[in-house]
């Protein structure tokens, strides 16, 4: 009996709209549907905010596709990814496409690929527009497939709490340690981590955390600044203001209660 060959898949990642920490879990899920013969990630890799992707690109053998942002709008990357997808589609070498993004701009692309008789697997967060999800043959929530063990290894274990559905930081010290650990994990050679990436990871790990319970501001950047653990270097990058915070060893500076802003 002839063995059925695995589907040939092209994996295209919108790096402006995806989290590098989830890449491994996503590719593991992709393997359930076929073999990823092409793995590409799209973005402006000269931007400081993209440095956290470096090790995932190398470790997962993902080809970085450079797209300079000619304007302050992010659709330059989307356009490059769509054009590449159409070139791959016309090559007629694939059985399906995996589109990693939570962006509704890829809805027409998904529909066009399906019209050609190929399967489309979408990967995104729960807030992804319904139009894009419906355009895919199957849409997978990255929140559901993330490797919990991998993420938990980078977070400080919190003590059990009664009458709660999830564990959240419940003290100034615990919050500080979690933030320090998160920044250390995301920092690159320079020792700096994108505050945006820190917020994404923290929110994913502790979605029910309420800063107000500890007296902190609701805004994530103000909460981090109020801990007094980090220095901020605000840089103007492509007309977008990025806040960066360098990792400091917890032993070098004690976690303080709330510092007024």
mmCIF file of C-alpha atoms in Angstrom:
data_model
loop_
_atom_site.group_PDB
_atom_site.id
_atom_site.type_symbol
_atom_site.label_atom_id
_atom_site.label_comp_id
_atom_site.label_asym_id
_atom_site.label_seq_id
_atom_site.Cartn_x
_atom_site.Cartn_y
_atom_site.Cartn_z
ATOM 1 C CA UNK A 1 0.000 0.000 0.000
ATOM 2 C CA UNK A 2 1.385 3.367 -0.997
ATOM 3 C CA UNK A 3 2.122 5.756 1.844
ATOM 4 C CA UNK A 4 0.295 9.074 1.684
ATOM 5 C CA UNK A 5 2.773 11.921 1.477
ATOM 6 C CA UNK A 6 2.547 14.704 4.029
ATOM 7 C CA UNK A 7 1.077 17.949 2.751
ATOM 8 C CA UNK A 8 3.638 20.489 1.589
ATOM 9 C CA UNK A 9 3.051 23.702 3.525
ATOM 10 C CA UNK A 10 4.322 27.267 3.288
ATOM 11 C CA UNK A 11 4.466 29.038 6.658
ATOM 12 C CA UNK A 12 4.329 32.833 6.411
ATOM 13 C CA UNK A 13 4.670 34.873 9.610
ATOM 14 C CA UNK A 14 3.677 38.499 10.036
ATOM 15 C CA UNK A 15 6.445 39.323 12.523
ATOM 16 C CA UNK A 16 4.914 42.726 13.257
ATOM 17 C CA UNK A 17 1.797 40.959 14.455
ATOM 18 C CA UNK A 18 3.162 37.827 16.126
ATOM 19 C CA UNK A 19 5.143 36.958 19.238
ATOM 20 C CA UNK A 20 8.553 35.287 18.856
ATOM 21 C CA UNK A 21 8.061 33.366 22.120
ATOM 22 C CA UNK A 22 5.174 31.424 20.537
ATOM 23 C CA UNK A 23 6.977 30.419 17.338
ATOM 24 C CA UNK A 24 8.093 26.989 18.516
ATOM 25 C CA UNK A 25 4.610 26.016 19.677
ATOM 26 C CA UNK A 26 3.098 27.245 16.403
ATOM 27 C CA UNK A 27 5.505 25.203 14.270
ATOM 28 C CA UNK A 28 4.783 22.139 16.391
ATOM 29 C CA UNK A 29 1.097 22.631 15.614
ATOM 30 C CA UNK A 30 1.860 23.152 11.918
ATOM 31 C CA UNK A 31 3.507 19.712 11.846
ATOM 32 C CA UNK A 32 0.097 18.158 12.559
ATOM 33 C CA UNK A 33 -1.121 19.297 9.146
ATOM 34 C CA UNK A 34 1.940 18.673 6.998
ATOM 35 C CA UNK A 35 5.593 19.519 6.436
ATOM 36 C CA UNK A 36 6.739 23.130 6.423
ATOM 37 C CA UNK A 37 8.863 23.328 3.274
ATOM 38 C CA UNK A 38 8.980 27.127 3.451
ATOM 39 C CA UNK A 39 9.197 29.151 6.669
ATOM 40 C CA UNK A 40 9.404 32.917 6.296
ATOM 41 C CA UNK A 41 8.914 35.847 8.652
ATOM 42 C CA UNK A 42 8.254 39.365 7.384
ATOM 43 C CA UNK A 43 9.232 42.646 8.994
ATOM 44 C CA UNK A 44 11.708 45.500 9.084
ATOM 45 C CA UNK A 45 14.600 43.685 10.738
ATOM 46 C CA UNK A 46 16.619 46.875 11.060
ATOM 47 C CA UNK A 47 14.128 48.103 13.670
ATOM 48 C CA UNK A 48 15.256 47.798 17.276
ATOM 49 C CA UNK A 49 11.862 46.404 18.246
ATOM 50 C CA UNK A 50 12.490 43.286 16.101
ATOM 51 C CA UNK A 51 15.675 42.154 17.861
ATOM 52 C CA UNK A 52 13.797 39.735 20.097
ATOM 53 C CA UNK A 53 13.127 37.616 16.979
ATOM 54 C CA UNK A 54 16.804 36.843 16.355
ATOM 55 C CA UNK A 55 17.111 33.577 18.267
ATOM 56 C CA UNK A 56 13.751 32.230 17.106
ATOM 57 C CA UNK A 57 14.690 32.838 13.463
ATOM 58 C CA UNK A 58 17.975 30.994 13.934
ATOM 59 C CA UNK A 59 16.650 28.230 16.164
ATOM 60 C CA UNK A 60 13.610 27.446 14.007
ATOM 61 C CA UNK A 61 15.345 27.895 10.617
ATOM 62 C CA UNK A 62 12.984 30.663 9.604
ATOM 63 C CA UNK A 63 14.029 32.868 6.710
ATOM 64 C CA UNK A 64 13.736 36.579 7.579
ATOM 65 C CA UNK A 65 12.212 38.608 4.755
ATOM 66 C CA UNK A 66 13.278 42.242 4.960
ATOM 67 C CA UNK A 67 10.666 44.907 4.303
ATOM 68 C CA UNK A 68 11.589 48.505 5.044
ATOM 69 C CA UNK A 69 8.720 50.572 6.428
ATOM 70 C CA UNK A 70 8.535 53.394 3.908
ATOM 71 C CA UNK A 71 5.849 55.134 5.944
ATOM 72 C CA UNK A 72 4.737 55.127 9.557
ATOM 73 C CA UNK A 73 1.997 52.643 8.650
ATOM 74 C CA UNK A 74 2.631 48.946 9.142
ATOM 75 C CA UNK A 75 0.952 47.713 5.919
ATOM 76 C CA UNK A 76 4.280 47.644 4.034
ATOM 77 C CA UNK A 77 5.050 44.313 5.709
ATOM 78 C CA UNK A 78 1.554 43.011 4.988
ATOM 79 C CA UNK A 79 1.895 43.889 1.301
ATOM 80 C CA UNK A 80 5.266 42.154 1.008
ATOM 81 C CA UNK A 81 3.901 39.009 2.643
ATOM 82 C CA UNK A 82 0.842 38.975 0.361
ATOM 83 C CA UNK A 83 2.957 39.413 -2.792
ATOM 84 C CA UNK A 84 5.281 36.606 -1.685
ATOM 85 C CA UNK A 85 2.317 34.353 -0.951
ATOM 86 C CA UNK A 86 0.924 34.895 -4.450
ATOM 87 C CA UNK A 87 4.312 34.051 -5.992
ATOM 88 C CA UNK A 88 4.427 30.826 -3.979
ATOM 89 C CA UNK A 89 0.826 30.049 -4.926
ATOM 90 C CA UNK A 90 1.541 30.428 -8.642
ATOM 91 C CA UNK A 91 4.584 28.161 -8.296
ATOM 92 C CA UNK A 92 2.113 25.322 -7.625
ATOM 93 C CA UNK A 93 4.495 23.511 -5.289
ATOM 94 C CA UNK A 94 2.387 23.579 -2.128
ATOM 95 C CA UNK A 95 -0.725 21.923 -0.760
ATOM 96 C CA UNK A 96 -1.513 24.610 1.783
ATOM 97 C CA UNK A 97 -0.483 27.811 3.515
ATOM 98 C CA UNK A 98 -0.110 28.665 7.188
ATOM 99 C CA UNK A 99 -0.674 32.375 7.827
ATOM 100 C CA UNK A 100 0.528 33.527 11.243
ATOM 101 C CA UNK A 101 -1.146 36.836 12.031
ATOM 102 C CA UNK A 102 -4.096 38.373 13.834
ATOM 103 C CA UNK A 103 -4.488 40.985 11.096
ATOM 104 C CA UNK A 104 -7.671 41.248 9.046
ATOM 105 C CA UNK A 105 -5.649 42.470 6.038
ATOM 106 C CA UNK A 106 -4.892 38.851 5.146
ATOM 107 C CA UNK A 107 -8.564 37.920 4.658
ATOM 108 C CA UNK A 108 -8.517 38.437 0.851
ATOM 109 C CA UNK A 109 -5.293 36.427 0.607
ATOM 110 C CA UNK A 110 -6.800 33.491 2.495
ATOM 111 C CA UNK A 111 -9.861 33.544 0.242
ATOM 112 C CA UNK A 112 -7.722 33.671 -2.915
ATOM 113 C CA UNK A 113 -5.627 30.703 -1.810
ATOM 114 C CA UNK A 114 -8.744 28.666 -1.048
ATOM 115 C CA UNK A 115 -10.158 29.507 -4.484
ATOM 116 C CA UNK A 116 -7.104 27.765 -5.918
ATOM 117 C CA UNK A 117 -8.039 24.591 -4.067
ATOM 118 C CA UNK A 118 -5.381 24.822 -1.360
ATOM 119 C CA UNK A 119 -5.903 24.676 2.389
ATOM 120 C CA UNK A 120 -5.336 27.715 4.593
ATOM 121 C CA UNK A 121 -4.447 27.390 8.269
ATOM 122 C CA UNK A 122 -4.615 30.609 10.240
ATOM 123 C CA UNK A 123 -2.775 31.195 13.524
ATOM 124 C CA UNK A 124 -3.639 34.161 15.711
ATOM 125 C CA UNK A 125 -4.954 35.437 19.004
ATOM 126 C CA UNK A 126 -8.550 35.323 20.197
ATOM 127 C CA UNK A 127 -9.064 38.972 19.214
ATOM 128 C CA UNK A 128 -8.461 38.165 15.529
ATOM 129 C CA UNK A 129 -11.293 39.570 13.342
ATOM 130 C CA UNK A 130 -13.918 36.965 12.499
ATOM 131 C CA UNK A 131 -13.605 37.677 8.775
ATOM 132 C CA UNK A 132 -10.024 36.391 8.696
ATOM 133 C CA UNK A 133 -10.867 33.363 10.822
ATOM 134 C CA UNK A 134 -13.787 32.469 8.549
ATOM 135 C CA UNK A 135 -11.610 32.816 5.447
ATOM 136 C CA UNK A 136 -9.323 30.020 6.666
ATOM 137 C CA UNK A 137 -10.107 26.323 6.378
ATOM 138 C CA UNK A 138 -9.019 26.062 9.987
ATOM 139 C CA UNK A 139 -8.070 28.781 12.455
ATOM 140 C CA UNK A 140 -5.929 27.914 15.468
ATOM 141 C CA UNK A 141 -5.781 30.135 18.535
ATOM 142 C CA UNK A 142 -2.132 30.541 19.506
ATOM 143 C CA UNK A 143 -3.266 31.155 23.089
ATOM 144 C CA UNK A 144 -4.465 27.537 23.218
ATOM 145 C CA UNK A 145 -1.406 25.855 21.728
ATOM 146 C CA UNK A 146 1.369 27.764 23.481
ATOM 147 C CA UNK A 147 3.806 25.510 25.312
ATOM 148 C CA UNK A 148 2.853 26.224 28.922
ATOM 149 C CA UNK A 149 5.950 24.504 30.275
ATOM 150 C CA UNK A 150 8.248 26.702 28.195
ATOM 151 C CA UNK A 151 6.545 29.874 29.391
ATOM 152 C CA UNK A 152 6.317 28.749 33.000
ATOM 153 C CA UNK A 153 10.062 28.128 33.118
ATOM 154 C CA UNK A 154 10.612 31.857 32.701
ATOM 155 C CA UNK A 155 8.084 32.970 35.295
ATOM 156 C CA UNK A 156 8.352 33.081 39.082
ATOM 157 C CA UNK A 157 6.064 30.516 40.658
ATOM 158 C CA UNK A 158 3.329 32.212 42.636
ATOM 159 C CA UNK A 159 1.858 30.696 45.804
ATOM 160 C CA UNK A 160 -1.542 29.009 45.423
ATOM 161 C CA UNK A 161 -4.530 31.252 45.933
ATOM 162 C CA UNK A 162 -7.949 30.173 47.086
ATOM 163 C CA UNK A 163 -11.152 30.947 45.194
ATOM 164 C CA UNK A 164 -9.331 32.148 42.065
ATOM 165 C CA UNK A 165 -9.315 30.697 38.574
ATOM 166 C CA UNK A 166 -5.724 31.727 37.821
ATOM 167 C CA UNK A 167 -2.541 32.719 39.633
ATOM 168 C CA UNK A 168 -1.574 36.380 39.594
ATOM 169 C CA UNK A 169 1.163 38.415 41.319
ATOM 170 C CA UNK A 170 -0.152 39.262 44.781
ATOM 171 C CA UNK A 171 2.643 41.393 46.254
ATOM 172 C CA UNK A 172 5.047 44.162 45.258
ATOM 173 C CA UNK A 173 8.016 41.790 45.595
ATOM 174 C CA UNK A 174 6.420 39.060 43.512
ATOM 175 C CA UNK A 175 5.425 41.481 40.759
ATOM 176 C CA UNK A 176 8.949 42.886 40.663
ATOM 177 C CA UNK A 177 10.551 39.444 40.396
ATOM 178 C CA UNK A 178 8.217 38.417 37.579
ATOM 179 C CA UNK A 179 8.955 41.607 35.648
ATOM 180 C CA UNK A 180 12.705 41.188 36.161
ATOM 181 C CA UNK A 181 12.561 37.574 34.987
ATOM 182 C CA UNK A 182 10.493 38.520 31.938
ATOM 183 C CA UNK A 183 12.846 41.328 30.925
ATOM 184 C CA UNK A 184 15.882 39.066 31.376
ATOM 185 C CA UNK A 185 14.328 36.474 29.077
ATOM 186 C CA UNK A 186 13.529 39.010 26.373
ATOM 187 C CA UNK A 187 16.723 41.066 26.575
ATOM 188 C CA UNK A 188 19.239 40.744 23.759
ATOM 189 C CA UNK A 189 22.992 41.338 23.639
ATOM 190 C CA UNK A 190 22.598 44.973 24.665
ATOM 191 C CA UNK A 191 20.718 44.040 27.832
ATOM 192 C CA UNK A 192 17.633 45.973 26.730
ATOM 193 C CA UNK A 193 14.155 44.561 26.114
ATOM 194 C CA UNK A 194 11.207 46.072 24.300
ATOM 195 C CA UNK A 195 8.551 47.207 26.744
ATOM 196 C CA UNK A 196 5.960 46.209 24.139
ATOM 197 C CA UNK A 197 7.226 42.613 24.120
ATOM 198 C CA UNK A 198 7.417 42.598 27.927
ATOM 199 C CA UNK A 199 3.774 43.656 28.117
ATOM 200 C CA UNK A 200 2.675 40.998 25.597
ATOM 201 C CA UNK A 201 4.420 38.219 27.513
ATOM 202 C CA UNK A 202 3.283 39.416 30.938
ATOM 203 C CA UNK A 203 -0.328 39.741 29.778
ATOM 204 C CA UNK A 204 -0.228 36.253 28.275
ATOM 205 C CA UNK A 205 1.104 34.761 31.508
ATOM 206 C CA UNK A 206 -1.147 36.746 33.842
ATOM 207 C CA UNK A 207 -4.247 37.824 31.871
ATOM 208 C CA UNK A 208 -6.297 38.468 35.029
ATOM 209 C CA UNK A 209 -3.747 40.606 36.851
ATOM 210 C CA UNK A 210 -5.166 43.913 38.083
ATOM 211 C CA UNK A 211 -2.418 46.488 38.849
ATOM 212 C CA UNK A 212 -4.923 48.498 40.867
ATOM 213 C CA UNK A 213 -5.001 45.811 43.578
ATOM 214 C CA UNK A 214 -1.428 46.698 44.466
ATOM 215 C CA UNK A 215 -1.948 50.412 44.012
ATOM 216 C CA UNK A 216 -0.257 50.623 40.618
ATOM 217 C CA UNK A 217 -1.459 52.615 37.586
ATOM 218 C CA UNK A 218 -3.556 50.668 35.077
ATOM 219 C CA UNK A 219 -1.276 51.583 32.162
ATOM 220 C CA UNK A 220 1.422 48.904 31.857
ATOM 221 C CA UNK A 221 4.330 51.271 31.132
ATOM 222 C CA UNK A 222 3.484 53.436 34.155
ATOM 223 C CA UNK A 223 3.142 50.335 36.327
ATOM 224 C CA UNK A 224 6.608 49.102 35.296
ATOM 225 C CA UNK A 225 8.122 52.532 35.856
ATOM 226 C CA UNK A 226 6.473 52.769 39.276
ATOM 227 C CA UNK A 227 8.312 49.649 40.483
ATOM 228 C CA UNK A 228 11.559 51.634 40.342
ATOM 229 C CA UNK A 229 13.431 48.599 38.976
ATOM 230 C CA UNK A 230 14.141 49.782 35.452
ATOM 231 C CA UNK A 231 15.670 52.624 33.493
ATOM 232 C CA UNK A 232 13.741 53.809 30.459
ATOM 233 C CA UNK A 233 15.301 54.861 27.166
ATOM 234 C CA UNK A 234 12.560 56.189 24.936
ATOM 235 C CA UNK A 235 13.666 56.164 21.320
ATOM 236 C CA UNK A 236 11.994 57.511 18.231
ATOM 237 C CA UNK A 237 11.924 54.603 15.797
ATOM 238 C CA UNK A 238 9.978 54.869 12.554
ATOM 239 C CA UNK A 239 7.750 57.522 14.086
ATOM 240 C CA UNK A 240 6.738 55.069 16.794
ATOM 241 C CA UNK A 241 7.878 55.681 20.355
ATOM 242 C CA UNK A 242 9.432 52.573 21.877
ATOM 243 C CA UNK A 243 10.129 52.329 25.587
ATOM 244 C CA UNK A 244 12.947 49.981 26.546
ATOM 245 C CA UNK A 245 13.960 48.732 29.954
ATOM 246 C CA UNK A 246 17.366 47.160 30.802
ATOM 247 C CA UNK A 247 17.481 44.056 32.989
ATOM 248 C CA UNK A 248 18.848 44.541 36.475
ATOM 249 C CA UNK A 249 19.651 41.623 38.733
ATOM 250 C CA UNK A 250 17.155 41.460 41.584
ATOM 251 C CA UNK A 251 20.023 41.272 44.072
ATOM 252 C CA UNK A 252 21.382 44.644 42.925
ATOM 253 C CA UNK A 253 18.213 46.512 43.741
ATOM 254 C CA UNK A 254 15.493 45.645 46.214
ATOM 255 C CA UNK A 255 11.905 45.693 45.051
ATOM 256 C CA UNK A 256 10.227 48.711 46.541
ATOM 257 C CA UNK A 257 6.502 49.200 47.189
ATOM 258 C CA UNK A 258 4.867 51.762 44.942
ATOM 259 C CA UNK A 259 6.906 54.740 43.801
ATOM 260 C CA UNK A 260 4.774 57.740 42.906
ATOM 261 C CA UNK A 261 5.099 59.071 39.361
#
